[in-house]
Amino acid sequence: MTSSATLSQPTFRHLHHHLRLRRHFSTTTAFASLHPVFESQEENKNDSFSSSKGGFFPKRGETVELVCESLGFKGKGICKVTETGFVVMCDGALPGERFLGRVTRKKGSYAEVKKLQTFSPHWDIVDAPCEYASTCGGCKTQNLLYEAQIRIKEQQVRELMVHVGKFSDRSPEFAGIMKPIVPCAKQFHYRNKMEFSFSTQEWLPNDLIEAEEYSTKDCALGLHAPGFFDKVLNIKSCLLQSEPANMVLSIVQECWRNPELSLSPYNVYDHSGFLKHLVLRTGRNPQTGLMELMVNFVTSLFKPELLKPLVKKISCISEVVSTGSIVNNVNKSTGSTAIGEVEHVLYGKPTISEVLRGLTFQISANSFFQTNTHQAEVLYWLIEDVAGLRGDGSEIVLDLFCGTGTIGLTLAKRVGHVYGYEVVAQAVSDARQNAELNGIHNATFVQGDLNKIDDNFGKNFPKPDIVISDPNRPGMHIKLIKFLLKLKAKRIIYVSCNPATCARDLDYLCHGLVRNFIIVSSCAFLEVMFSAMFSGLDYEIVLAQEGDKIEGCYRLISVQPVDMFPHTPHIECVCLLELPSS
């Protein structure tokens, strides 16, 4: 793989020979969504940009007037310089907004800017109910009308399927393939898990510091400031979590700085201090339907006597008193992870319960579970619907990236057998326990890395009728895609949290990749990609190794976007592929 950020002339000619470039392409939100797929950590440290157009590209530190036209990856605004039309990305800019921005970084042939002053507001503007909406970075679009949020998300998925997946929107079938996005009925208080961090440094945005509206504290409990690992924005309450969870956060905020308690925040530099994280999880009792709450203190040492005053106050909350839990995860490592090496129960039981699609799940402090339980019900119903089960209980289901087995287990009672594969050992253990808890005996869960499969993969289970693949953001490895194309299951259900890599994988599964390509570094490819974008050209994504030949064999039946996380840029998709009968 090329390590240089700049392509040599012979390499560029070779790449250009294998890029399919078509004219009459206009920049869209979809291509902004692509940039994380290829983004390199390497920064372009040269302020100048070698272009024959000279000053056409703004330089780092330059202020420019911009208009935001759409939203891209991570909710960044895709903007154009008013004088030249040059495209830049801006965090916090929303469609229709006209503003002044300063160029903060150059990466190849595109730039990022910081918003300095808004001249005219964005379209569909609403008042954000959260006081931290503009600073914490979690709810980037809270001041955008919800109907506009889901409209933008639906359009992003559509454009990715066309330009990355290469599914023609001129085809008569395309309108039937693309389904309207499913909105989220609960737009606040929908998260069942929030992770807050203790820090020796409180972070405040510059405008508040300059206005002297707030005084900074030496320590903070809240959410990490965007782009900082060592600074935390102090949070008193969060509108995404439940009210009982906010009650716990408020109690901890009121007490933990009291010098009499001798509680100190962890220092990421000298590794001193006691309190690292406060993790709050909400569940539901299967018998009563009432809310259950788990409070997890992640500390650098096991000193339960220091936590006793907090435990006494928190245990008075009704959601904790009856069936709740207070635990202490001890993490002695210098990293910032909220997962402990050893866990101690300080009050109540070691787990809380949650009910999903009629099944009961036990959730421990470190278990993975769908963060939006209400919308997970909708998501899993959609998966079951497109599965098209015959009803005779005979199908074999292969559940890839199964996590704690929630998808496979919700289908298990209607199929012959479920085979789940997951790389995380704890998740596999939880999946087996969940199967036993619900009296499910036709589910087998295996630990294995699906990015490192070999020729023996597939010999330990019968040929499945249905494959469910729910990969993380990078999507599926090319080895797994080849395996699925060779396996030829009748139906594949692709569940994705990243529509960019989802569209790429659907392209391979349906259209294949039959030309020889070269590998270039992500930074070098990004430079070529954005050069093509801004020149009004289309391009073809190159991810396969030189000499790869993949014959696609599936037909895309449907793409269903689902809004799992309102006010954030995240989009979930449920895609159905079928093997043509011919």
XYZ file of C-alpha atoms in Angstrom:
582
model
C 0.000 0.000 0.000
C 1.300 3.420 -0.881
C 2.128 5.436 2.207
C 2.659 8.791 0.595
C -0.106 11.354 0.562
C 0.807 12.326 -3.000
C 0.554 10.033 -6.022
C 3.453 9.808 -8.435
C 2.647 10.535 -12.066
C 2.829 6.848 -13.211
C 0.680 5.785 -10.263
C -1.818 8.559 -10.928
C -2.069 7.537 -14.599
C -2.602 3.920 -13.529
C -5.326 4.938 -11.079
C -6.915 7.293 -13.571
C -7.026 4.463 -16.109
C -9.134 2.420 -13.711
C -11.387 5.213 -12.471
C -14.655 5.540 -14.260
C -15.192 9.261 -14.488
C -18.448 10.648 -15.810
C -19.215 14.282 -16.348
C -22.312 16.185 -15.249
C -21.933 15.314 -11.575
C -22.887 17.835 -8.913
C -21.576 17.661 -5.334
C -24.078 16.048 -2.959
C -24.345 15.192 0.715
C -23.597 11.583 -0.073
C -20.027 12.214 -1.108
C -19.405 14.224 2.018
C -20.579 11.142 3.879
C -17.858 9.125 2.169
C -14.947 10.964 3.642
C -14.743 8.918 6.871
C -14.485 5.717 4.856
C -11.135 6.826 3.486
C -10.050 9.558 5.878
C -6.438 9.393 7.024
C -5.181 10.808 10.292
C -2.374 12.417 8.357
C -2.711 16.174 8.158
C -1.645 18.254 5.196
C 0.784 20.573 6.923
C 1.434 22.701 3.865
C -0.747 25.790 3.851
C -0.374 26.279 0.126
C -2.066 23.990 -2.367
C -0.383 23.169 -5.646
C -3.078 24.118 -8.113
C -2.965 25.892 -11.386
C -5.897 27.978 -10.202
C -3.808 29.544 -7.467
C -6.034 31.536 -5.120
C -9.145 29.591 -6.097
C -8.630 27.517 -2.945
C -8.831 29.396 0.387
C -5.744 29.144 2.579
C -5.617 28.073 6.183
C -6.468 31.000 8.457
C -8.377 32.834 5.717
C -11.933 34.026 6.455
C -14.571 33.363 3.801
C -18.291 33.951 3.422
C -20.144 30.677 3.040
C -23.567 29.230 2.363
C -24.435 25.788 3.740
C -26.184 23.665 1.127
C -26.574 20.277 2.821
C -25.403 18.011 5.624
C -22.770 15.323 5.323
C -20.963 12.851 7.528
C -21.157 13.456 11.289
C -23.593 16.300 10.638
C -20.975 18.570 9.096
C -22.362 21.265 6.851
C -21.372 21.071 3.200
C -20.774 24.687 2.210
C -19.643 26.719 -0.773
C -17.508 29.816 -0.866
C -19.857 32.447 -2.260
C -17.289 33.996 -4.636
C -15.851 30.800 -6.129
C -18.132 27.871 -5.338
C -15.254 25.984 -3.674
C -16.657 23.357 -1.278
C -15.702 23.221 2.407
C -17.042 21.438 5.485
C -18.176 23.203 8.642
C -19.199 21.707 11.954
C -22.412 23.294 13.238
C -23.546 24.786 9.923
C -27.042 23.834 8.751
C -28.696 23.975 5.295
C -29.593 27.492 4.199
C -27.331 29.231 6.709
C -25.121 32.062 5.430
C -22.141 32.740 7.657
C -18.531 33.826 7.994
C -15.996 31.055 8.567
C -12.265 30.687 9.082
C -10.353 27.895 7.311
C -8.877 25.676 10.026
C -7.363 22.801 8.080
C -6.550 21.657 4.569
C -6.713 18.000 3.619
C -5.680 17.379 0.060
C -8.084 19.349 -2.081
C -10.825 20.182 0.394
C -10.938 22.318 3.510
C -12.688 22.574 6.855
C -13.792 25.831 8.451
C -14.909 27.090 11.841
C -18.051 29.195 11.973
C -17.390 32.707 13.264
C -20.568 34.664 12.609
C -23.998 33.877 11.185
C -25.443 36.420 8.751
C -28.757 34.647 8.125
C -30.101 31.518 9.875
C -30.681 28.101 8.355
C -33.940 26.812 6.947
C -36.444 25.060 9.263
C -34.930 26.674 12.344
C -36.349 25.836 15.791
C -35.228 26.632 19.330
C -33.060 23.884 20.793
C -34.526 22.892 24.190
C -31.144 21.786 25.564
C -28.813 24.447 26.929
C -25.790 22.400 25.822
C -26.972 21.694 22.268
C -24.567 24.114 20.613
C -21.507 23.059 22.612
C -21.484 19.387 23.605
C -21.466 18.024 20.050
C -23.907 15.215 20.797
C -27.065 16.763 19.309
C -25.761 18.686 16.320
C -29.187 19.228 14.716
C -31.371 19.898 17.749
C -32.160 23.380 16.402
C -33.298 21.893 13.084
C -36.956 20.931 12.654
C -37.244 17.164 13.126
C -39.096 16.696 9.846
C -36.175 18.396 8.109
C -33.685 16.144 9.933
C -35.249 12.932 8.673
C -35.757 14.389 5.191
C -32.014 15.082 4.975
C -31.135 11.616 6.294
C -33.413 9.949 3.764
C -31.837 11.963 0.949
C -28.326 11.036 2.112
C -29.150 7.328 1.938
C -30.708 7.741 -1.496
C -27.694 9.568 -2.925
C -25.273 7.032 -1.474
C -27.179 4.165 -3.064
C -27.023 5.913 -6.429
C -23.470 7.257 -6.452
C -21.688 4.643 -4.331
C -23.935 1.608 -4.703
C -24.407 2.362 -8.433
C -28.127 1.628 -8.330
C -29.655 3.778 -11.043
C -32.377 6.146 -9.886
C -33.595 6.130 -13.500
C -34.568 2.501 -13.204
C -38.337 1.925 -12.815
C -37.574 -0.392 -9.875
C -35.597 2.189 -7.896
C -38.642 4.006 -6.515
C -39.881 0.724 -5.064
C -36.474 -0.164 -3.634
C -36.007 3.064 -1.667
C -38.451 3.180 1.226
C -39.381 6.347 3.171
C -37.393 6.761 6.371
C -39.038 5.505 9.564
C -39.035 8.397 12.062
C -38.464 7.978 15.782
C -41.604 8.509 17.859
C -39.554 9.558 20.910
C -37.220 12.409 20.004
C -35.988 12.980 23.560
C -35.244 10.700 26.530
C -34.744 7.797 24.128
C -31.256 6.639 25.156
C -31.034 3.802 27.674
C -27.321 4.384 28.271
C -25.196 7.495 28.813
C -21.527 7.656 29.701
C -20.232 10.728 31.540
C -16.597 11.438 32.331
C -14.842 13.015 35.302
C -12.036 15.401 34.454
C -9.547 17.721 36.103
C -10.224 20.272 33.356
C -13.574 21.840 32.581
C -14.058 22.985 29.009
C -16.063 26.023 27.917
C -16.456 27.442 24.410
C -14.482 30.614 23.724
C -17.566 32.791 23.299
C -18.756 32.031 26.852
C -15.293 32.608 28.287
C -14.936 35.927 26.473
C -18.425 37.017 27.519
C -17.565 36.071 31.130
C -20.984 34.454 31.458
C -19.548 31.405 33.198
C -16.586 30.811 35.445
C -14.521 27.723 34.759
C -13.984 25.114 37.469
C -10.903 23.022 38.128
C -12.877 19.831 37.530
C -15.957 18.651 35.693
C -18.405 15.792 35.223
C -20.046 15.594 31.839
C -19.282 14.922 28.187
C -15.972 15.249 26.411
C -15.580 18.493 24.512
C -15.532 17.929 20.742
C -11.988 17.083 19.721
C -10.570 16.886 23.269
C -9.708 13.757 25.248
C -8.722 15.660 28.387
C -11.390 18.349 28.695
C -14.998 17.870 29.712
C -18.067 20.063 29.369
C -19.864 20.066 32.716
C -23.394 18.649 32.264
C -26.188 19.004 34.820
C -28.791 17.052 32.834
C -29.148 15.464 29.404
C -32.400 15.437 27.435
C -31.475 12.183 25.708
C -31.522 10.032 28.854
C -34.397 9.170 31.204
C -35.538 11.446 34.002
C -34.439 8.999 36.746
C -30.972 8.942 35.152
C -30.930 12.738 35.280
C -31.866 12.559 38.963
C -28.782 10.421 39.600
C -26.585 12.780 37.593
C -27.907 15.721 39.607
C -27.210 13.982 42.938
C -23.652 13.145 41.923
C -23.060 16.683 40.637
C -24.238 18.140 43.954
C -21.995 15.940 46.094
C -18.824 14.774 44.429
C -16.896 18.061 44.710
C -17.480 18.237 48.474
C -13.974 18.230 50.049
C -15.270 16.191 52.980
C -15.900 13.218 50.672
C -12.265 13.128 49.420
C -13.366 12.282 45.864
C -10.960 13.305 43.135
C -11.336 13.197 39.333
C -8.902 11.081 37.366
C -6.042 12.979 35.737
C -5.244 11.626 32.261
C -1.749 13.112 32.365
C -0.252 12.002 35.678
C -2.794 9.165 36.172
C -3.720 10.272 39.662
C -7.256 10.582 40.985
C -10.113 8.198 41.721
C -13.273 8.864 39.672
C -13.106 8.075 35.953
C -16.631 7.669 34.604
C -20.292 7.635 35.605
C -22.293 5.275 33.377
C -26.093 5.274 33.666
C -28.261 2.532 32.153
C -32.049 2.279 32.100
C -34.023 -0.938 31.745
C -37.512 -2.295 32.334
C -38.752 -4.896 34.774
C -40.428 -7.740 32.795
C -43.006 -8.434 35.530
C -44.105 -4.908 36.399
C -43.042 -2.967 33.298
C -41.515 -0.350 35.603
C -38.181 1.305 34.916
C -34.961 -0.108 36.378
C -31.769 1.888 36.775
C -28.129 0.822 36.899
C -25.489 3.242 38.191
C -21.904 2.322 37.382
C -18.989 4.179 38.939
C -15.784 3.488 37.016
C -12.817 4.159 39.286
C -9.050 3.728 39.193
C -9.012 1.823 42.522
C -11.403 -0.199 44.642
C -12.231 2.024 47.615
C -15.922 1.394 48.367
C -15.817 3.536 51.503
C -15.300 6.621 49.322
C -18.463 5.875 47.344
C -20.692 5.104 50.346
C -22.149 8.645 50.704
C -23.098 8.697 47.005
C -24.517 5.170 47.151
C -26.681 6.124 50.155
C -28.209 9.103 48.338
C -28.695 7.349 44.989
C -30.292 4.244 46.525
C -33.224 6.386 47.678
C -34.406 6.820 44.059
C -37.423 4.560 43.468
C -36.039 3.096 40.209
C -32.972 1.941 42.163
C -34.613 0.889 45.445
C -36.650 -2.083 44.238
C -34.882 -3.762 41.322
C -32.051 -1.386 40.436
C -28.309 -1.706 40.735
C -25.241 0.275 41.792
C -21.917 -1.213 40.738
C -18.267 -0.208 40.787
C -16.081 -1.136 37.817
C -12.397 -0.852 38.675
C -10.118 0.039 35.775
C -6.477 0.429 36.805
C -5.217 0.984 33.266
C -4.184 4.436 32.071
C -6.680 4.389 29.193
C -10.000 6.199 29.158
C -12.259 3.190 28.618
C -15.338 2.884 30.831
C -15.089 -0.912 30.980
C -13.669 -2.233 34.230
C -11.266 -5.087 34.798
C -13.096 -6.090 37.999
C -16.696 -5.366 38.995
C -18.132 -5.009 42.508
C -21.846 -4.738 43.346
C -22.392 -1.917 45.843
C -26.205 -2.089 45.983
C -28.921 -4.316 44.548
C -28.240 -6.893 41.857
C -25.481 -7.155 39.202
C -27.839 -6.724 36.241
C -30.987 -4.941 35.146
C -33.614 -6.265 32.741
C -35.006 -5.107 29.421
C -37.836 -6.461 27.294
C -37.477 -6.478 23.516
C -39.839 -8.179 21.031
C -41.334 -10.282 23.831
C -37.969 -11.522 25.101
C -36.270 -10.657 28.386
C -32.613 -9.647 28.370
C -30.309 -9.323 31.365
C -27.994 -6.334 30.958
C -24.783 -6.052 32.926
C -22.684 -2.919 33.261
C -20.501 -3.815 30.276
C -23.070 -5.560 28.061
C -23.770 -4.279 24.586
C -27.443 -3.531 24.009
C -29.329 -1.403 21.518
C -29.156 2.144 22.891
C -32.686 3.110 21.824
C -34.945 0.313 23.065
C -38.167 1.781 21.658
C -36.766 2.173 18.153
C -34.991 -1.190 18.375
C -38.482 -2.727 18.598
C -39.276 -1.050 15.282
C -35.926 -2.025 13.738
C -36.269 -5.694 14.700
C -39.848 -5.812 13.438
C -38.605 -4.507 10.076
C -35.891 -7.186 10.009
C -38.426 -9.922 10.735
C -40.767 -8.507 8.113
C -38.226 -8.526 5.276
C -36.973 -11.967 6.349
C -40.165 -13.377 4.824
C -40.196 -16.434 7.064
C -42.204 -19.352 5.695
C -43.850 -20.029 9.043
C -42.979 -23.735 9.169
C -39.985 -23.227 11.468
C -37.541 -24.773 9.027
C -35.212 -21.944 7.983
C -31.556 -21.783 8.971
C -30.405 -18.262 9.907
C -26.773 -17.136 9.943
C -26.472 -14.095 12.215
C -23.175 -12.276 11.519
C -21.852 -9.658 13.946
C -24.579 -10.892 16.304
C -23.472 -8.996 19.436
C -25.497 -10.257 22.392
C -27.777 -12.172 20.012
C -30.779 -9.865 20.158
C -31.669 -10.059 16.439
C -31.194 -13.803 16.117
C -33.026 -14.563 19.351
C -36.067 -12.526 18.318
C -36.316 -14.773 15.223
C -35.354 -18.062 16.870
C -38.828 -19.246 17.815
C -39.968 -18.979 14.183
C -36.982 -20.655 12.489
C -35.171 -23.990 12.615
C -31.832 -22.796 13.988
C -29.825 -19.611 14.455
C -26.030 -19.565 14.163
C -24.502 -16.368 15.517
C -20.913 -15.159 15.130
C -19.347 -12.337 17.136
C -15.757 -11.313 17.927
C -16.359 -10.010 21.487
C -16.185 -12.866 24.017
C -18.365 -11.130 26.625
C -21.081 -10.487 24.037
C -21.093 -14.167 23.045
C -21.401 -15.147 26.701
C -24.315 -12.725 27.131
C -26.001 -14.123 24.012
C -25.842 -17.660 25.397
C -27.237 -16.520 28.749
C -30.049 -14.608 27.025
C -30.967 -17.715 25.022
C -31.126 -19.800 28.209
C -33.115 -17.119 30.044
C -35.787 -17.162 27.331
C -35.899 -20.943 26.929
C -34.408 -20.831 23.434
C -32.478 -23.990 22.560
C -32.121 -23.643 18.779
C -29.484 -20.904 18.840
C -25.717 -21.440 18.718
C -23.330 -18.551 19.345
C -19.661 -18.738 18.376
C -16.795 -16.341 19.028
C -14.888 -15.508 15.879
C -13.400 -12.581 13.981
C -15.341 -12.185 10.748
C -12.591 -9.974 9.341
C -10.164 -12.906 9.497
C -12.140 -15.817 8.101
C -10.390 -18.537 6.108
C -11.446 -21.380 3.838
C -12.715 -23.399 6.823
C -15.380 -20.838 7.692
C -18.798 -22.221 6.876
C -17.974 -25.861 7.555
C -19.438 -25.760 11.085
C -22.993 -24.870 10.103
C -25.426 -25.959 7.369
C -26.110 -23.713 4.411
C -28.381 -20.928 5.668
C -31.592 -19.805 4.021
C -31.180 -16.303 5.445
C -28.036 -14.358 6.321
C -28.296 -11.341 8.632
C -25.238 -9.106 8.666
C -25.006 -6.219 11.130
C -21.404 -4.960 10.866
C -19.944 -1.933 12.606
C -19.173 1.307 10.775
C -16.347 0.015 8.511
C -18.738 -2.473 6.929
C -17.849 -5.993 5.802
C -14.354 -7.189 4.953
C -13.801 -8.192 1.337
C -13.134 -11.781 2.519
C -16.596 -11.984 4.055
C -18.212 -10.529 0.958
C -16.488 -13.185 -1.168
C -17.694 -15.872 1.237
C -21.303 -14.673 0.985
C -21.152 -14.582 -2.816
C -19.838 -18.146 -2.818
C -22.358 -19.267 -0.173
C -25.330 -17.982 -2.185
C -27.939 -17.915 0.567
C -31.396 -17.143 -0.797
C -31.702 -13.941 1.181
C -29.329 -11.465 2.839
C -30.557 -8.841 5.305
C -27.906 -6.152 5.677
C -28.399 -4.009 8.792
C -26.128 -0.985 8.701
C -25.222 1.935 10.950
C -23.163 3.534 8.161
C -24.973 3.991 4.831
C -21.707 4.857 3.039
C -20.024 1.503 3.650
C -23.397 -0.209 3.316
C -23.808 1.158 -0.229
C -20.270 0.038 -1.065
C -20.921 -3.525 0.146
C -24.285 -3.708 -1.639
C -22.512 -2.707 -4.844
C -20.084 -5.603 -4.458
C -22.832 -8.097 -3.605
C -25.062 -7.046 -6.489
C -22.740 -5.760 -9.213
C -19.444 -7.336 -8.261
C -16.012 -5.932 -8.941
C -14.490 -7.425 -12.039
C -11.695 -5.022 -12.999
C -8.125 -4.911 -11.747
C -7.437 -2.084 -9.326
C -4.461 -0.810 -7.423
C -4.288 0.097 -3.760
C -3.515 3.671 -2.859
C -3.219 5.229 0.553
C -6.420 6.653 2.010
C -4.969 10.147 1.965
C -3.820 9.855 -1.646
C -7.162 8.438 -2.729
C -8.970 11.198 -0.891
C -7.010 13.778 -2.866
C -7.982 12.168 -6.179
C -11.583 11.672 -5.052
C -12.182 15.252 -4.008
C -10.384 16.581 -7.078
C -12.860 14.639 -9.173
C -15.796 15.800 -7.043
C -15.035 19.476 -7.241
C -14.227 19.278 -10.950
C -17.766 18.088 -11.697
C -16.840 14.449 -12.246
C -18.004 11.148 -10.848
C -15.631 8.416 -9.697
C -15.516 4.804 -8.663
C -14.471 3.687 -5.180
C -11.335 1.554 -5.111
C -11.079 -0.742 -2.104
C -10.208 -4.161 -3.484
C -6.717 -5.498 -3.865
C -4.967 -5.647 -7.208
C -6.253 -8.575 -9.220
C -9.479 -9.050 -7.208
C -12.351 -10.331 -9.296
C -15.766 -10.439 -7.682
C -18.895 -11.520 -9.514
C -22.025 -10.076 -7.926
C -25.063 -12.331 -7.836
C -27.728 -10.614 -5.705
C -30.619 -8.310 -6.488
C -31.409 -5.381 -4.184
C -35.060 -5.577 -3.155
C -35.423 -2.805 -0.586
C -33.539 -0.175 1.409
C -35.297 0.994 4.567
C -33.706 3.929 6.441
C -34.531 4.126 10.153
C -33.894 7.099 12.414
C -32.555 5.525 15.591
C -31.013 8.682 17.072
C -32.886 11.980 16.541
C -30.831 15.197 16.535
C -27.697 13.277 15.543
C -26.321 12.477 12.073
C -26.538 8.701 12.587
C -28.705 6.639 10.240
C -29.628 2.958 10.399
C -30.655 0.988 7.296
C -32.302 -2.392 6.772
C -31.527 -3.682 3.281
C -32.914 -6.830 1.671
C -31.056 -8.712 -1.054
C -32.338 -11.799 -2.816
C -30.708 -14.370 -5.043
C -32.534 -14.324 -8.403
C -34.367 -17.600 -9.054
C -32.781 -17.866 -12.487
